[in-house]
Tab-separated table of C-alpha atoms and ligand atoms in Angstrom:
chain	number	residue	atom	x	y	z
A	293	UNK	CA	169.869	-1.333	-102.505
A	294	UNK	CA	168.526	2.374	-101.465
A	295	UNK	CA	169.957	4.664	-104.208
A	296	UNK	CA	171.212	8.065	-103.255
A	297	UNK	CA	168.022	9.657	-104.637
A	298	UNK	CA	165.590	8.171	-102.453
A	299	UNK	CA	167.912	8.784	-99.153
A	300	UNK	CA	167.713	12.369	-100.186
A	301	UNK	CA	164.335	12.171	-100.871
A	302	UNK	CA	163.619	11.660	-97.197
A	303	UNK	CA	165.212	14.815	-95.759
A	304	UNK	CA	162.790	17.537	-95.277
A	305	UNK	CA	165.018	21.074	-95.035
A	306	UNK	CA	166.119	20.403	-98.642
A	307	UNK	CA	163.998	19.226	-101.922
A	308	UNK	CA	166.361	17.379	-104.090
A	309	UNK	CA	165.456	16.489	-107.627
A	310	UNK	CA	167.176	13.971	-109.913
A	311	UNK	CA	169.282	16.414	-111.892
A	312	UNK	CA	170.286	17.635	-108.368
A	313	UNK	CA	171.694	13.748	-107.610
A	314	UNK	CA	173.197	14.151	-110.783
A	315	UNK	CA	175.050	17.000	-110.253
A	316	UNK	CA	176.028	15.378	-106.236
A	317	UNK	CA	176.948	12.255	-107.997
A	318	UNK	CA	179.665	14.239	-110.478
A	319	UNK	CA	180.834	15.783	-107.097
A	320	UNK	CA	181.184	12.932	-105.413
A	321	UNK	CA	183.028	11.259	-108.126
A	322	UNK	CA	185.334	14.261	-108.361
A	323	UNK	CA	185.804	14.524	-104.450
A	324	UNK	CA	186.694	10.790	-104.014
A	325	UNK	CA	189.110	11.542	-106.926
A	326	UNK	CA	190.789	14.175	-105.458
A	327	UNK	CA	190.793	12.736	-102.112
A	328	UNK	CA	193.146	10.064	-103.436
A	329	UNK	CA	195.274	12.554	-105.004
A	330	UNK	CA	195.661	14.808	-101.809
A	331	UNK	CA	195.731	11.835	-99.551
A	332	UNK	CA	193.404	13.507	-97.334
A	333	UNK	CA	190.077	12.700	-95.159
A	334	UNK	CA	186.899	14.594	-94.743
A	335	UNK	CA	185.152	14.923	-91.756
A	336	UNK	CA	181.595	16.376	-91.369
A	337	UNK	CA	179.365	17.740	-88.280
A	338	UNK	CA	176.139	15.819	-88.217
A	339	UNK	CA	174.219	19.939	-89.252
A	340	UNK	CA	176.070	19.894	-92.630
A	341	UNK	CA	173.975	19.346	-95.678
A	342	UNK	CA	173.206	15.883	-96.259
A	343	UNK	CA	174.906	15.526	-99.767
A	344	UNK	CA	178.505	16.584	-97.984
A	345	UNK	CA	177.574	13.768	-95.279
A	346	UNK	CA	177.024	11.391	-97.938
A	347	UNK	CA	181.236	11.969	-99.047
A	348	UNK	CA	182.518	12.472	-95.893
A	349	UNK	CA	184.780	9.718	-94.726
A	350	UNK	CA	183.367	10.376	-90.613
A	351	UNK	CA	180.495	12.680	-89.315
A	352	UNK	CA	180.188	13.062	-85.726
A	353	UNK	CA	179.340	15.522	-83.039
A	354	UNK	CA	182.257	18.131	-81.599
A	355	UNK	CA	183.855	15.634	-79.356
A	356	UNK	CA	184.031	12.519	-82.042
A	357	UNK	CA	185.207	14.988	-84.240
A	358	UNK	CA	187.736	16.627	-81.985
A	359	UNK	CA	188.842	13.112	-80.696
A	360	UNK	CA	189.082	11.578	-84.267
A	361	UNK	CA	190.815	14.804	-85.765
A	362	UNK	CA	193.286	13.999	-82.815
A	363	UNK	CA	193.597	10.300	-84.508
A	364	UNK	CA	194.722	11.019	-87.760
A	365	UNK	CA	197.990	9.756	-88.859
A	366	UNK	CA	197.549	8.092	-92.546
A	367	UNK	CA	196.204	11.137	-93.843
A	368	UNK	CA	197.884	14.592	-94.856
A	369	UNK	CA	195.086	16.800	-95.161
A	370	UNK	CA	191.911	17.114	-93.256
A	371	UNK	CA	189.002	18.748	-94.854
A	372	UNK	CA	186.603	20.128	-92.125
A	373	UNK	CA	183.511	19.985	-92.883
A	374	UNK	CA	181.990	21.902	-89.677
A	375	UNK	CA	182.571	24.897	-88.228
A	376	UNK	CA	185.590	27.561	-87.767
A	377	UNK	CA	186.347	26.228	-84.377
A	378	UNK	CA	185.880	23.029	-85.023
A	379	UNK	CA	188.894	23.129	-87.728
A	380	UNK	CA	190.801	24.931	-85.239
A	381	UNK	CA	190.077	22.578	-82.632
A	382	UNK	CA	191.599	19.733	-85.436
A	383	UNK	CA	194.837	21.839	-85.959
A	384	UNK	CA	195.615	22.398	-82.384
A	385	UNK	CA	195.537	18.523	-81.763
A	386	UNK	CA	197.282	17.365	-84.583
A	387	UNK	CA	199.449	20.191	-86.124
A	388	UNK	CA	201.485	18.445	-88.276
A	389	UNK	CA	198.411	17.645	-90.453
A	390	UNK	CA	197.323	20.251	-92.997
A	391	UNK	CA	193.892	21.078	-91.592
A	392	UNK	CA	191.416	23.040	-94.266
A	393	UNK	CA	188.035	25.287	-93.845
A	394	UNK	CA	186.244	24.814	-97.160
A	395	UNK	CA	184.438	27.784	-96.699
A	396	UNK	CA	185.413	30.691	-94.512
A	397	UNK	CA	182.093	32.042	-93.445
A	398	UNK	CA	181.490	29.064	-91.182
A	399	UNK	CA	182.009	31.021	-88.285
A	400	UNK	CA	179.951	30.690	-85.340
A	401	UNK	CA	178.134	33.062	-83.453
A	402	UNK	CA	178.531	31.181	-80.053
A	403	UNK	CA	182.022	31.300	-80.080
A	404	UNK	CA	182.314	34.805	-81.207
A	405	UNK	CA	180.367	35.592	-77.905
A	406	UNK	CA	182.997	35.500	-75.800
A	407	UNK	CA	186.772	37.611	-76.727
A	408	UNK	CA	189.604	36.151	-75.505
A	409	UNK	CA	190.418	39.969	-74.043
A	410	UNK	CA	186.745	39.988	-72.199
A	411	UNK	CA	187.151	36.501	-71.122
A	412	UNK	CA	190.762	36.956	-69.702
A	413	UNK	CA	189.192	40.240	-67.277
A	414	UNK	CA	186.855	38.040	-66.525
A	415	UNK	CA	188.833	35.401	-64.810
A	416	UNK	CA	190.875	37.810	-63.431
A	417	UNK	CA	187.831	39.492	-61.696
A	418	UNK	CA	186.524	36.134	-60.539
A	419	UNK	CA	190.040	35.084	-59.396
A	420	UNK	CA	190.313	37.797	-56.803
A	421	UNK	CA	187.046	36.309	-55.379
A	422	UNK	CA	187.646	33.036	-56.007
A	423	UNK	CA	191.678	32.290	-55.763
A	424	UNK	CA	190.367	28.394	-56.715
A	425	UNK	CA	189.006	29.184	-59.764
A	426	UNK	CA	188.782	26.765	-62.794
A	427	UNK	CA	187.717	27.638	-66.038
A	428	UNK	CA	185.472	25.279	-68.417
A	429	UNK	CA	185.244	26.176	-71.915
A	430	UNK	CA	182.714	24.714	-73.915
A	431	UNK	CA	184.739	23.505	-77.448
A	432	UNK	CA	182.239	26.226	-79.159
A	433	UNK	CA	184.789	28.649	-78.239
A	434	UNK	CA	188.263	30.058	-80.173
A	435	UNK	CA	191.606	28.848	-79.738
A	436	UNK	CA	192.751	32.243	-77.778
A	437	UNK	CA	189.933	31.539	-75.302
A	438	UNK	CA	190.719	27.604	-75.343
A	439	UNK	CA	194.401	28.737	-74.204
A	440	UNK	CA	193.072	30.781	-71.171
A	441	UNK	CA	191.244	27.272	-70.286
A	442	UNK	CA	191.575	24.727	-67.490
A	443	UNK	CA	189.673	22.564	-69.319
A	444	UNK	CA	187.567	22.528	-72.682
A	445	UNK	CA	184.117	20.369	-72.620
A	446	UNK	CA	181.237	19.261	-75.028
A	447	UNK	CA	177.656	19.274	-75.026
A	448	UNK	CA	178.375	15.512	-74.656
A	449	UNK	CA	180.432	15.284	-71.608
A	450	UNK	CA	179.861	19.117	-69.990
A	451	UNK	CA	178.771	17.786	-66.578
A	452	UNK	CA	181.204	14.736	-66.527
A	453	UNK	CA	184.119	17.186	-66.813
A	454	UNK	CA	182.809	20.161	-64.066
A	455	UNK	CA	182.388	17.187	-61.713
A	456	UNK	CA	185.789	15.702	-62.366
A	457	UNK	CA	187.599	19.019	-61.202
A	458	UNK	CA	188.367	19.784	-57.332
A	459	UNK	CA	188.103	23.574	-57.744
A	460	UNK	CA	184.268	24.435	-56.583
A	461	UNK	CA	184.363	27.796	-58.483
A	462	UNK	CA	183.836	27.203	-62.174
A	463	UNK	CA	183.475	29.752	-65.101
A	464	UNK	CA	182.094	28.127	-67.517
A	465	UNK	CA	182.299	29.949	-70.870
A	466	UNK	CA	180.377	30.895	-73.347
A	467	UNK	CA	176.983	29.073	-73.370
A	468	UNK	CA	174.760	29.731	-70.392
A	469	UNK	CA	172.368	26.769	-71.208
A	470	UNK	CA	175.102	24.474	-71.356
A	471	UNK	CA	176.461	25.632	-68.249
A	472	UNK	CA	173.202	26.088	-66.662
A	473	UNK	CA	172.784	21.932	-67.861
A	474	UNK	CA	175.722	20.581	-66.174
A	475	UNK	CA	175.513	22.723	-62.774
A	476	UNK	CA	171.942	21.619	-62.261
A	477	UNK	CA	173.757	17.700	-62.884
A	478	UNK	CA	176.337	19.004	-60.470
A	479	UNK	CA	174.690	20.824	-57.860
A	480	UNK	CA	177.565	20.755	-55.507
A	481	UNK	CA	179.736	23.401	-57.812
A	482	UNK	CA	179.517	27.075	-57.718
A	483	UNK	CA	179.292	27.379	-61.817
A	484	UNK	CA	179.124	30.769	-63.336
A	485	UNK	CA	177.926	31.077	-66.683
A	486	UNK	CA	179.555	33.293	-69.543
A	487	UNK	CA	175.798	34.801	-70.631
A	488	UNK	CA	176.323	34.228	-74.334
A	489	UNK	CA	173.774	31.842	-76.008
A	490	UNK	CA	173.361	29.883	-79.686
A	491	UNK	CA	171.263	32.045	-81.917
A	492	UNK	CA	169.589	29.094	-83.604
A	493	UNK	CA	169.122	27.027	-80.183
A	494	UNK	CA	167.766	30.504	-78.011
A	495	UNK	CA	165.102	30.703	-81.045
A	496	UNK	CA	163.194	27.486	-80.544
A	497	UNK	CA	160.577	28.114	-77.318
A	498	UNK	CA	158.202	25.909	-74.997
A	499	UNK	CA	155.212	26.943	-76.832
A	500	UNK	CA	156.034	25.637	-79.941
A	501	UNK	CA	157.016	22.864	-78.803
A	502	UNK	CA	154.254	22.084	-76.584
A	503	UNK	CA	152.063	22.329	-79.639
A	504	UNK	CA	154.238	19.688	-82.012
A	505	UNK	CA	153.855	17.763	-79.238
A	506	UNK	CA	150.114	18.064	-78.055
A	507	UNK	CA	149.614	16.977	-82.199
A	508	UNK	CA	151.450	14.191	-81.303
A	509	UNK	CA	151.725	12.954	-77.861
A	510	UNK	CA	153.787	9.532	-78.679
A	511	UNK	CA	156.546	11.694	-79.526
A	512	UNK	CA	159.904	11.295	-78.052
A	513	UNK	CA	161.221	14.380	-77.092
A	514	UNK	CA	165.555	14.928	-77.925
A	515	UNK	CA	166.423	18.542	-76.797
A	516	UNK	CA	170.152	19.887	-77.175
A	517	UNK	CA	171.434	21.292	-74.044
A	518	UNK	CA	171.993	24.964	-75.643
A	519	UNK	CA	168.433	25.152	-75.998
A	520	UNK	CA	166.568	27.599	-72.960
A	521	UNK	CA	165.517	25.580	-69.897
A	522	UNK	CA	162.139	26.131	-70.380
A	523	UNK	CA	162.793	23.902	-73.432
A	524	UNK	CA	164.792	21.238	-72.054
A	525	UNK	CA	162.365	20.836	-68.965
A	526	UNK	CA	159.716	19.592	-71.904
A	527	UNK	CA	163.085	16.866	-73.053
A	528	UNK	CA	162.326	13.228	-72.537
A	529	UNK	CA	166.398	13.432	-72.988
A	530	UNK	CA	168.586	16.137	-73.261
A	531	UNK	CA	171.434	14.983	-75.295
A	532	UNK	CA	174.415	16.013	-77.786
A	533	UNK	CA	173.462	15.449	-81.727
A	534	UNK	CA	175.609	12.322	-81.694
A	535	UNK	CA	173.899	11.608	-78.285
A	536	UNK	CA	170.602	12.225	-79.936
A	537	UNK	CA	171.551	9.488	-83.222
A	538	UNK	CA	172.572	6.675	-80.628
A	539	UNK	CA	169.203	7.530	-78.838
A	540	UNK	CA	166.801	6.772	-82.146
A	541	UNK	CA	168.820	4.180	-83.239
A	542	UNK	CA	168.741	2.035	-80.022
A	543	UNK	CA	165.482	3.531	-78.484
A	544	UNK	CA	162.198	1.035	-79.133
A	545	UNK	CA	159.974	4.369	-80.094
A	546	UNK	CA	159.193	5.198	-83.542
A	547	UNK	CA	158.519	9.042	-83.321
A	548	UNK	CA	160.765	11.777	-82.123
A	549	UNK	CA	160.666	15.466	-81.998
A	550	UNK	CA	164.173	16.495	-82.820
A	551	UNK	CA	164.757	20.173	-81.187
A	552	UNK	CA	168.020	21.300	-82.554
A	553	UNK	CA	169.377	22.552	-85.777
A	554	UNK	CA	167.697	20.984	-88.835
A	555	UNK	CA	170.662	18.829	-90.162
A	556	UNK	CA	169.974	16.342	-87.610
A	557	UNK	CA	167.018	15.391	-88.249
A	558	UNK	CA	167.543	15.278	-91.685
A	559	UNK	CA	170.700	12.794	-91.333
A	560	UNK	CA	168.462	10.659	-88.963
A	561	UNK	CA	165.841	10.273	-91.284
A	562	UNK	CA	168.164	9.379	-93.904
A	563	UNK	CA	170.075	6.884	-91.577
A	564	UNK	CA	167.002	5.474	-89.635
A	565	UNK	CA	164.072	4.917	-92.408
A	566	UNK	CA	161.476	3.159	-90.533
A	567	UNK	CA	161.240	5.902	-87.578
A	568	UNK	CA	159.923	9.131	-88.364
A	569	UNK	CA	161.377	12.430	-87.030
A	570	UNK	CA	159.347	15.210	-86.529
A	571	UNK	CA	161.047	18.678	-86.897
A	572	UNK	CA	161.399	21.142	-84.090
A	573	UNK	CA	164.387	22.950	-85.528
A	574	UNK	CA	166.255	25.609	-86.573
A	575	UNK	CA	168.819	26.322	-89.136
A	576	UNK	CA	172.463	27.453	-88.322
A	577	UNK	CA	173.287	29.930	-91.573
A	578	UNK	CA	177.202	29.101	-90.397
A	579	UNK	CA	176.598	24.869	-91.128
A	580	UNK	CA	174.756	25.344	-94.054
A	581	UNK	CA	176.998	28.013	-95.657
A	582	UNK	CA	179.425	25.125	-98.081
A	583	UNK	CA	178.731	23.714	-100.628
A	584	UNK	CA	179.847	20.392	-101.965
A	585	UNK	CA	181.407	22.775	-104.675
A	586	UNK	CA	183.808	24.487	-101.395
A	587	UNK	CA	184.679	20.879	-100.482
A	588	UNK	CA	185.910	19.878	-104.092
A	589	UNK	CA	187.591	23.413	-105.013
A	590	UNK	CA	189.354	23.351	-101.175
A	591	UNK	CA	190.527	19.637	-102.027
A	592	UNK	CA	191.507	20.956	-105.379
A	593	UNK	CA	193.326	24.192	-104.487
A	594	UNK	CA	194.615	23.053	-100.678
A	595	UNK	CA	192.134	26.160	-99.392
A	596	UNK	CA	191.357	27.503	-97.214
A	597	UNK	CA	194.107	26.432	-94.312
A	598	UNK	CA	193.455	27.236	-90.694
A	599	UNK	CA	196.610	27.995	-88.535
A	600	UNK	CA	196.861	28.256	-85.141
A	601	UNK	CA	199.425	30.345	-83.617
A	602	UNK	CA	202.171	28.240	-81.302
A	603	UNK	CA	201.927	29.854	-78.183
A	604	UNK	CA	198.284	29.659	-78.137
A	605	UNK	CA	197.996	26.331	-79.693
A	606	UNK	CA	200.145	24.649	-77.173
A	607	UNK	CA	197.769	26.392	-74.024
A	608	UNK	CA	194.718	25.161	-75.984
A	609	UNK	CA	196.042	21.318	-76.423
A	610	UNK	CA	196.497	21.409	-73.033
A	611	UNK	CA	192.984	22.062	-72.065
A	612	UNK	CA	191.817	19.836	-74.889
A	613	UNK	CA	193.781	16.918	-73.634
A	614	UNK	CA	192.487	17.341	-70.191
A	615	UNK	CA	189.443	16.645	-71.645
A	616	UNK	CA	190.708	13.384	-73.782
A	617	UNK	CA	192.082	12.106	-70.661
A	618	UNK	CA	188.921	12.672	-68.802
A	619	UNK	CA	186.685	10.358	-71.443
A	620	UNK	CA	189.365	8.017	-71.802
A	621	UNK	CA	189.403	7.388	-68.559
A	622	UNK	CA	192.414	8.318	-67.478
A	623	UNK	CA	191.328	10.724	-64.551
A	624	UNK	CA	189.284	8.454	-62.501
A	625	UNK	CA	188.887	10.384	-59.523
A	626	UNK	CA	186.845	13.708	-59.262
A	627	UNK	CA	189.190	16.095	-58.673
A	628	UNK	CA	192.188	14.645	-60.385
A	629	UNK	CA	191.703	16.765	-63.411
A	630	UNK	CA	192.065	20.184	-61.926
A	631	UNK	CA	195.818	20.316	-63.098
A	632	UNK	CA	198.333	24.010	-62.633
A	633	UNK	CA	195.865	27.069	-63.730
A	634	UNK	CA	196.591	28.616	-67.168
A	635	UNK	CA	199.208	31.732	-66.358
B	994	13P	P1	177.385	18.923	-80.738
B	994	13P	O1	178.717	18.822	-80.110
B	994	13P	O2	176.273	18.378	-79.875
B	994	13P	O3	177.388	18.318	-82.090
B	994	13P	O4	177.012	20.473	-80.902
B	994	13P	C1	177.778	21.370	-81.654
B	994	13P	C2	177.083	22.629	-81.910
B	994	13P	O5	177.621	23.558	-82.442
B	994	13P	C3	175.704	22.726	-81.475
B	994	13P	O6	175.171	23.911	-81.899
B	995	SF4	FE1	177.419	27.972	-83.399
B	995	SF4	FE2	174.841	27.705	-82.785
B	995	SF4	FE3	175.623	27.283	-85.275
B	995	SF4	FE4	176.282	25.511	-83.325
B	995	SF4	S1	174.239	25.982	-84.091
B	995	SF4	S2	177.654	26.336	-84.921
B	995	SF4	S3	176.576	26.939	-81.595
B	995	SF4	S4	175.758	29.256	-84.157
């Protein structure tokens, strides 16, 4: 059996030693300990450091997260191990759970992009052109901007849910790559992009990875949609981090370039041994700010809880669940989903 030391031997962003398993293997114990006492689950996005992975009970992308946060019954307390939004996004669909941020500088600088007060003169100035306008907001986005949503999407299902709407005028806040992405899938929608961008995704350019891959020309090439176009025109898929996990797992190559933030190519190459994963990353400072230390003391002390207010949690649910319904399959036709605008 593979011992936790040589699966964390294998990631590259991080150089564990054995008194560093030793330390993660206390924390485990005292996590799983403490899990059982506050009858809670932890969930983790696929960039957080691989020795919070290794404890969480599910790790997923945005939307698995978002739809199993949704899920929860058994459990009291959800400890979420991702991003400010993300924990937000887990309150607003399940509100009766106790939802907690183990560290509260895992912000993100894509959502903080757009202000709810900017965003709502926005639509206002688009509405008087466009009296059919929907808005799109990707889930990278705050609860007040959620609540002036139609509907919210994911990197995983962005042009899925601007085709499924009747209006042909779309906002689409905040990331212009993403929204760029799904309006060249859906080429028949007027989509306007909110011009905010991902810090860590803008970074990463063509030339560098043109040069990983000249090195290497039997690379596979996985390319999140909030990097530039230049970048994703180089993709042999351009695909969500979960998206980008089922794609090594099932794909017959053995090399990929991974061009995303770092943690995903570090859980893939503990997850997937006998492929290699090449690294054309970057790191998010917002997923790699807790420590397994913030996920035992938040267990420990019930800290630090995110709260939604009503009013704008109920707007935001709606948006979210427009979205649910939309994957589950419960809008079939296009057009179906463009329910009553958001007063
Ligand atoms: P995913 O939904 O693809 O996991 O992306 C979330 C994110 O924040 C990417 O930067
Ligand atoms: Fe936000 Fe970019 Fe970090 Fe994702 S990678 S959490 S979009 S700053």
């Amino acid at each position: 059996m593979t011992t936790l030391f040589e699966e964390l031997k294998r990631v590259k962003t991080f150089e564990y030693t054995q008194e560093d398993v030793r330390e993660i293997t206390e924390l485990h114990s005292e996590i799983r300990e403490l899990k059982r006492h506050r009858n809670a689950v932890v969930v983790a996005h696929n960039y957080y450091r691989p020795e919070i992975l290794k404890v969480a009970d599910f790790v997923g992308d945005s939307l698995e997260l978002a739809l199993m946060a949704s899920e929860v019954r058994d459990a009291d307390v959800i400890i979420f191990c991702g991003v400010h939004f993300m924990a937000e996004t887990a309150k607003i669909v399940n509100p009766s759970r106790t939802v907690l941020l183990p560290n509260l500088l895992a912000g993100c600088q894509l959502a903080d992009s757009a202000p709810a007060v900017d965003v709502e003169k926005k639509i206002a100035a688009l509405r008087a052109i466009h009296p059919d306008l929907a808005v799109v907001s990707y889930v990278n986005t705050t609860a007040a901007v959620k609540a002036l949503s139609d509907i919210i999407c994911t990197s995983a299902n962005a042009a899925k849910i601007v085709r499924s709407l009747s209006s042909n005028n779309i906002l689409f806040t905040p990331d212009r790559n993403l929204a760029r992405h799904a309006a060249e899938q859906v080429p028949e929608k007027n989509v306007i992009p909110w011009d905010g961008f991902c810090y860590v995704h803008q970074q990463i350019t063509p030339e560098e990875i043109t040069k990983i891959r000249e090195a290497d020309p039997s690379l596979k090439i996985l390319v999140h949609p909030e990097c530039r176009r230049d970048v994703a025109l180089l993709a042999d898929a351009v695909l969500s981090t979960s998206g980008m996990v089922r794609y090594a797992k099932e794909n017959a190559a053995e090399r990929y370039l991974v061009v995303t933030e770092c943690g995903l190519s570090d859980r893939l190459a503990m997850e997937v041994p006998d492929k290699t994963f090449v690294k054309g990353c970057k790191l998010c400072a917002f997923m790699k700010v807790t420590t397994l230390e913030d996920v035992r003391d938040s267990l420990r002390d019930l800290k630090h809880e995110v709260i939604v207010p009503e009013e704008i949690r109920v707007k935001a649910e709606r948006a979210l669940r427009r979205m649910f319904d939309v994957e589950k399959g419960a809008v079939s036709a296009p057009g179906d989903a463009t329910a009553p605008r958001c007063e």
